[in-house]
Coordinates of C-alpha atoms and ligand atoms in Angstrom, one line a residue:
M1262 CA 20.5 -25.2 17.1
T1263 CA 22.8 -28.1 17.0
I1264 CA 23.5 -31.0 14.4
V1265 CA 22.5 -33.8 16.7
P1266 CA 20.2 -32.8 19.5
P1267 CA 21.9 -32.0 23.1
E1268 CA 20.0 -35.1 24.7
A1269 CA 20.0 -37.4 21.8
L1270 CA 23.2 -39.4 22.7
R1271 CA 24.1 -41.2 26.1
P1272 CA 27.0 -43.0 27.2
S1273 CA 26.6 -46.9 27.0
G1274 CA 28.4 -46.8 30.5
G1275 CA 25.9 -44.7 32.2
G1276 CA 25.4 -41.1 32.9
D1277 CA 23.1 -38.4 31.2
H1278 CA 25.9 -36.9 28.8
Y1279 CA 29.4 -37.6 27.6
R1280 CA 31.8 -35.8 29.7
I1281 CA 35.0 -36.4 27.2
F1282 CA 35.0 -35.4 23.6
T1283 CA 36.6 -38.5 21.8
P1284 CA 33.7 -41.0 22.6
Y1285 CA 31.2 -38.3 22.3
L1286 CA 33.0 -37.8 18.7
R1287 CA 32.5 -41.5 18.0
A1288 CA 28.9 -41.7 19.0
W1289 CA 28.3 -38.4 17.1
T1290 CA 29.8 -39.6 13.7
R1291 CA 27.4 -42.9 13.9
A1292 CA 24.4 -41.0 15.0
G1293 CA 21.5 -40.5 12.6
R1294 CA 20.7 -37.1 11.0
R1295 CA 17.4 -35.6 10.2
Q1296 CA 16.8 -34.2 6.9
V1297 CA 17.9 -30.5 6.0
L1298 CA 14.9 -28.7 5.6
D1299 CA 14.2 -25.6 3.4
A1300 CA 13.6 -22.3 5.4
P1301 CA 10.1 -21.5 6.1
E1302 CA 8.4 -19.5 3.7
K1303 CA 7.3 -16.8 6.7
V1304 CA 8.2 -16.7 10.5
P1305 CA 5.2 -15.6 12.4
F1306 CA 6.4 -13.0 15.1
P1307 CA 4.6 -12.9 18.5
G1308 CA 2.7 -9.6 19.0
G1309 CA 4.2 -7.0 21.3
P1310 CA 7.0 -4.5 20.8
A1311 CA 7.1 -2.9 17.3
L1312 CA 10.1 -4.4 14.9
G1313 CA 12.4 -1.8 14.1
R1314 CA 15.7 -1.3 12.6
P1315 CA 18.4 -1.5 15.3
E1316 CA 21.0 1.2 15.3
I1317 CA 24.4 -0.5 14.9
S1318 CA 27.6 1.3 15.1
R1319 CA 30.3 0.8 12.7
E1320 CA 33.1 1.8 15.0
P1321 CA 35.4 -0.9 16.4
Y1322 CA 35.0 -1.9 20.1
G1323 CA 37.8 -0.5 21.4
S1324 CA 40.3 2.1 21.4
T1325 CA 40.5 3.0 17.6
R1326 CA 44.0 4.3 18.5
R1327 CA 45.0 0.7 18.7
A1328 CA 43.0 -0.9 15.8
R1329 CA 45.2 -1.6 12.8
R1330 CA 42.9 -0.1 10.7
P1331 CA 39.1 0.5 10.7
Y1332 CA 37.4 -2.8 10.7
E1333 CA 34.4 -3.8 8.6
F1334 CA 32.3 -6.1 10.6
P1335 CA 30.7 -8.8 8.7
R1336 CA 27.4 -8.4 6.9
G1337 CA 24.4 -9.8 8.8
G1338 CA 21.6 -11.9 7.7
E1339 CA 20.9 -15.1 5.7
S1340 CA 22.0 -14.0 2.4
A1341 CA 25.5 -12.8 3.6
A1342 CA 25.9 -15.9 5.7
R1343 CA 25.1 -18.3 2.7
R1344 CA 27.6 -16.4 0.6
R1345 CA 30.3 -16.8 3.2
M1346 CA 29.3 -20.6 3.8
A1347 CA 29.3 -21.3 -0.2
R1348 CA 32.7 -19.5 -0.6
W1349 CA 34.2 -21.5 2.6
L1350 CA 33.1 -24.8 1.3
E1351 CA 34.7 -24.5 -2.1
W1352 CA 38.0 -23.5 -0.3
C1353 CA 38.1 -25.2 3.1
A1354 CA 38.2 -28.5 1.1
E1355 CA 42.0 -27.8 0.6
D1356 CA 44.0 -27.3 3.8
Y1357 CA 42.0 -26.6 6.8
A1358 CA 43.7 -28.9 9.2
D1359 CA 47.0 -27.1 8.1
G1360 CA 45.8 -23.5 8.2
K1361 CA 43.4 -23.4 11.1
D1362 CA 46.1 -22.2 13.6
D1363 CA 47.9 -20.3 11.2
L1364 CA 47.5 -17.0 12.9
A1365 CA 48.7 -14.5 10.4
G1366 CA 46.7 -16.3 7.6
D1367 CA 43.1 -16.0 8.8
R1368 CA 42.0 -19.3 7.3
T1369 CA 39.1 -20.3 9.3
S1370 CA 35.4 -20.0 8.2
R1371 CA 34.6 -17.0 10.4
L1372 CA 31.0 -18.8 10.4
G1373 CA 30.6 -18.4 14.1
P1374 CA 28.4 -15.4 14.4
Y1375 CA 26.1 -16.8 11.7
L1376 CA 25.9 -20.2 13.4
R1377 CA 25.4 -18.1 16.6
L1378 CA 22.2 -16.4 15.3
G1379 CA 20.9 -19.1 13.2
C1380 CA 21.7 -17.3 9.7
V1381 CA 23.2 -20.9 8.8
S1382 CA 22.1 -24.3 9.6
P1383 CA 25.2 -26.4 11.4
L1384 CA 23.3 -29.6 9.9
E1385 CA 23.4 -28.1 6.3
L1386 CA 26.8 -27.0 6.6
E1387 CA 28.0 -30.5 7.9
S1388 CA 26.0 -32.0 5.1
L1389 CA 27.8 -29.9 2.3
A1390 CA 31.4 -30.1 4.2
E1391 CA 33.7 -32.7 3.1
N1392 CA 36.7 -31.6 5.1
G1393 CA 36.9 -34.1 8.2
E1394 CA 38.8 -31.8 10.3
F1395 CA 36.3 -29.1 9.8
V1396 CA 33.5 -31.2 10.5
R1397 CA 35.3 -32.2 13.9
Q1398 CA 35.1 -28.7 14.9
L1399 CA 31.5 -28.8 14.3
C1400 CA 31.2 -31.7 16.6
W1401 CA 32.9 -29.7 19.4
R1402 CA 30.1 -27.1 19.2
D1403 CA 27.6 -30.1 19.8
F1404 CA 29.7 -31.6 22.4
Y1405 CA 29.5 -28.1 24.3
H1406 CA 25.8 -27.8 23.9
Q1407 CA 25.1 -31.3 25.3
V1408 CA 27.4 -30.6 28.3
T1409 CA 25.6 -27.3 28.9
S1410 CA 22.1 -28.9 28.6
A1411 CA 23.0 -31.4 31.3
F1412 CA 25.0 -28.8 33.4
P1413 CA 23.2 -25.4 32.7
R1414 CA 25.3 -23.9 35.6
I1415 CA 28.4 -24.0 33.1
D1416 CA 28.6 -20.1 33.3
R1417 CA 28.9 -19.9 37.1
D1418 CA 30.1 -23.2 38.7
D1419 CA 33.2 -25.2 38.2
Y1420 CA 31.9 -28.3 36.2
R1421 CA 34.6 -30.5 37.8
P1422 CA 35.5 -28.5 41.1
R1423 CA 39.1 -28.3 41.8
G1424 CA 39.2 -26.0 44.8
T1425 CA 41.5 -23.5 43.1
R1426 CA 41.9 -20.2 45.0
W1427 CA 41.7 -17.5 42.5
R1428 CA 43.6 -14.1 42.9
D1429 CA 41.8 -10.7 42.9
D1430 CA 43.8 -8.1 40.9
D1431 CA 42.1 -5.4 39.0
G1432 CA 45.1 -4.1 37.8
A1433 CA 46.3 -7.5 36.1
I1434 CA 42.6 -7.8 35.0
R1435 CA 42.5 -4.3 33.4
A1436 CA 46.0 -5.2 31.8
W1437 CA 44.8 -8.1 30.2
K1438 CA 41.6 -6.9 28.9
E1439 CA 43.5 -4.0 27.3
G1440 CA 46.0 -5.8 25.8
L1441 CA 49.0 -4.6 28.0
T1442 CA 50.3 -7.6 29.8
G1443 CA 53.7 -7.3 28.2
V1444 CA 53.4 -10.6 26.6
P1445 CA 52.9 -10.1 23.0
I1446 CA 50.9 -12.8 21.7
V1447 CA 48.5 -12.2 24.5
D1448 CA 48.2 -8.5 23.9
A1449 CA 47.8 -8.8 20.1
G1450 CA 44.7 -11.5 20.8
M1451 CA 43.2 -9.2 23.3
R1452 CA 43.5 -6.0 21.2
H1453 CA 41.9 -8.1 18.0
L1454 CA 39.2 -9.0 20.4
L1455 CA 38.5 -5.3 21.1
A1456 CA 38.8 -4.0 17.7
E1457 CA 37.1 -6.8 15.8
G1458 CA 35.0 -8.9 18.2
W1459 CA 36.7 -11.9 17.2
M1460 CA 40.0 -13.8 17.7
P1461 CA 41.3 -17.0 16.4
N1462 CA 40.9 -20.3 18.3
R1463 CA 44.5 -20.5 19.1
V1464 CA 44.7 -17.3 20.5
R1465 CA 41.7 -17.4 22.5
M1466 CA 43.4 -20.7 24.2
I1467 CA 46.6 -18.7 24.8
T1468 CA 45.1 -15.6 26.4
A1469 CA 42.7 -17.5 28.4
S1470 CA 45.5 -20.0 29.6
F1471 CA 47.7 -17.0 30.6
L1472 CA 44.8 -15.4 32.4
V1473 CA 43.9 -18.3 34.6
K1474 CA 47.1 -20.4 34.6
R1475 CA 49.8 -17.7 35.2
V1476 CA 47.8 -14.8 36.4
F1477 CA 45.3 -17.0 38.5
V1478 CA 42.7 -14.9 37.7
D1479 CA 39.0 -16.7 38.0
W1480 CA 37.8 -18.2 34.9
R1481 CA 34.4 -16.6 35.1
V1482 CA 36.3 -13.1 34.7
G1483 CA 37.7 -14.0 31.3
A1484 CA 34.8 -15.7 30.1
G1485 CA 32.6 -12.7 31.1
H1486 CA 35.0 -10.4 29.1
F1487 CA 34.6 -12.7 25.8
A1488 CA 31.1 -13.1 26.1
E1489 CA 30.6 -9.2 26.3
L1490 CA 32.6 -8.8 23.0
L1491 CA 32.6 -11.9 20.7
L1492 CA 30.7 -11.7 17.9
D1493 CA 30.1 -15.5 17.9
G1494 CA 29.7 -15.5 21.7
V1495 CA 27.6 -18.2 23.1
V1496 CA 27.1 -19.6 26.5
A1497 CA 28.0 -23.3 25.6
S1498 CA 31.0 -22.8 23.6
N1499 CA 32.4 -19.7 25.3
Y1500 CA 32.0 -21.2 28.9
G1501 CA 32.7 -24.8 27.9
N1502 CA 36.0 -23.8 26.4
W1503 CA 37.0 -21.6 29.3
Q1504 CA 36.5 -24.4 31.7
W1505 CA 38.4 -26.5 29.7
V1506 CA 41.3 -24.2 29.8
A1507 CA 41.1 -23.6 33.4
G1508 CA 41.2 -27.3 33.9
T1509 CA 37.9 -27.4 35.7
G1510 CA 36.1 -28.7 32.5
N1511 CA 36.2 -31.4 30.0
D1512 CA 40.0 -31.5 29.5
T1513 CA 41.4 -35.0 30.2
R1514 CA 44.4 -33.4 31.1
P1515 CA 43.3 -30.4 33.6
N1516 CA 46.8 -29.3 34.6
R1517 CA 48.0 -28.5 31.0
T1518 CA 49.6 -24.7 30.9
L1519 CA 50.2 -23.4 27.3
S1520 CA 53.3 -21.5 27.0
P1521 CA 52.6 -18.1 25.1
V1522 CA 55.8 -17.8 24.1
R1523 CA 56.3 -21.3 22.6
Q1524 CA 52.8 -21.1 21.0
A1525 CA 53.5 -17.9 19.6
R1526 CA 56.9 -19.2 18.0
R1527 CA 55.0 -22.1 16.4
F1528 CA 52.1 -20.5 15.2
D1529 CA 52.9 -16.9 14.2
P1530 CA 56.8 -17.7 13.6
Q1531 CA 57.3 -14.4 11.6
G1532 CA 55.6 -12.4 14.2
E1533 CA 53.2 -11.1 11.5
Y1534 CA 50.2 -11.5 13.7
V1535 CA 51.5 -9.9 16.7
R1536 CA 52.9 -6.8 14.6
R1537 CA 49.5 -6.6 13.0
Y1538 CA 47.7 -5.6 16.3
L1539 CA 50.8 -4.1 18.2
P1540 CA 52.1 -1.3 16.2
E1541 CA 54.7 -0.3 18.8
L1542 CA 56.3 -3.9 18.1
A1543 CA 56.8 -3.1 14.1
A1544 CA 60.3 -2.5 14.0
V1545 CA 61.2 -5.5 16.2
P1546 CA 62.9 -8.3 14.4
A1547 CA 60.8 -11.5 14.0
K1548 CA 63.5 -13.4 16.3
A1549 CA 62.7 -11.0 19.1
V1550 CA 59.0 -10.0 18.9
H1551 CA 57.6 -12.8 21.0
E1552 CA 60.0 -12.0 23.9
P1553 CA 60.7 -8.5 23.7
W1554 CA 62.0 -8.6 27.5
R1555 CA 65.0 -10.3 26.3
S1556 CA 66.3 -7.3 24.5
A1557 CA 66.3 -3.5 25.5
P1558 CA 63.0 -2.0 26.4
V1559 CA 60.7 -1.2 23.6
K1560 CA 59.3 2.4 24.2
G1561 CA 55.4 2.3 24.8
Y1562 CA 55.5 -1.4 25.5
P1563 CA 55.1 -2.6 29.2
P1564 CA 57.5 -5.3 30.8
P1565 CA 55.7 -8.7 31.2
L1566 CA 53.0 -8.9 34.1
V1567 CA 54.7 -12.3 35.3
P1568 CA 58.0 -13.3 35.1
F1569 CA 59.4 -15.0 32.0
G1570 CA 62.9 -16.7 32.3
Ligands
FAD1307 C1 38.4 -19.5 25.4 C2 37.7 -19.9 24.2 C3 36.2 -19.3 24.3 C4 35.6 -19.6 23.0 N1 34.2 -19.0 22.9 C5 33.6 -19.3 21.9 C6 32.2 -18.6 21.8 O1 31.7 -17.8 22.5 N2 31.6 -19.1 20.7 C7 31.9 -20.0 19.7 O2 31.3 -20.4 18.6 N3 33.4 -20.6 19.8 C8 34.1 -20.5 20.8 N4 35.2 -20.7 21.1 C9 35.7 -22.0 20.0 C10 36.5 -21.3 18.7 O3 37.4 -20.5 19.2 C11 35.4 -20.7 17.7 O4 34.5 -21.2 17.5 C12 36.1 -20.4 16.3 O5 37.5 -19.7 16.5 C13 35.4 -19.6 15.6 O6 36.1 -19.1 14.4 P1 35.4 -19.7 13.1 O7 33.9 -19.6 13.1 O8 36.5 -19.1 11.9 O9 35.8 -21.1 13.2 P2 36.3 -22.5 12.5 O10 37.5 -23.1 12.5 O11 35.9 -22.2 11.0 O12 35.2 -23.7 12.8 C14 34.2 -23.7 12.1 C15 33.0 -23.8 13.7 O13 33.2 -25.0 14.5 C16 32.7 -24.5 15.7 N5 34.0 -24.7 16.5 C17 35.2 -24.7 16.4 N6 36.1 -24.8 17.2 C18 35.3 -25.0 18.5 C19 35.6 -25.1 19.7 N7 36.9 -25.3 20.1 N8 34.4 -25.2 20.6 C20 33.1 -25.1 20.2 N9 32.7 -24.8 18.9 C21 33.9 -24.8 18.0 C22 32.2 -23.2 15.7 O14 31.0 -23.0 15.5 C23 33.1 -22.6 14.5 O15 32.3 -21.4 13.8 C24 36.2 -20.7 22.0 C25 37.4 -21.2 22.2 C26 38.2 -20.8 23.4 C27 39.3 -21.5 23.6

């Protein structure tokens, strides 16, 4: 469910959906909203298979050896979601814009999984949120839903074909998935994903950009891996963002490549995030932690998968 229905807005210049975010944001901001409704008293289930309690593993997804500590997955259900939403709304009003890319600080709402499963209503969330930057993120969610509604093959075909020739490299793909590329910010993110089914937005961009723009592996491979592991994994936002990063989607600068080192220095200046997920780099000082290849080899940590100057 979205705030504004996917087919509700049409660009004035023609076309069945918005291809660029900024004009969509303008139209979306002006669009009317339906009323927030109370939850129904009862939801009738269709007949068929008996409903039981699913068996849920409490174990992290990946190798516990590499996880920083046994991780408590967020509690499911509407009550937990509403508690999280209330706490978040109280708190995010302050500094979401400054804090959302603070990798060590973990200062985003973490409402993604609840939005995915319909435990909170994005419409209600928007109606209560006072932080403009946060509301803008909710608009990104709607944006990708309207793109996907118009282009349902978003998880298979290039939205804007660019004729890129991707590399088949099983070893590189395995290293990326396991967090063993030798590039600390990429590895920390990928191990974070394995351990907790989550990763901050900034690290999703860095790890995705690394795979498609530096290792030249097909975006479908990376997006499929994210889709398998993300607690908030949904087709529209996952594949929409992957195609944005790969330059085949809605980015107006399709050749953009993120430098993992520059990004890491900027958003994890003390190397706290990286060290949290890469225990083998625990003793490396902040100055060197994002570029360990510049000093003596670190025992138990691989050299970088692709050359770094
Ligand atoms: C490669 C890649 C893959 C991604 N895959 C997913 C996915 O499968 N599911 C998903 O919900 N988001 C995805 N995102 C977007 C974003 O990373 C997550 O929504 C966000 O990190 C979730 O954390 P949060 O709930 O704390 O977000 P907050 O920062 O608190 O934002 C609030 C909500 O806004 C929405 N939102 C924020 N940023 C985006 C965005 N760029 N695109 C779409 N919606 C956004 C989400 O619903 C999010 O829960 C992806 C981003 C990238 C770069």
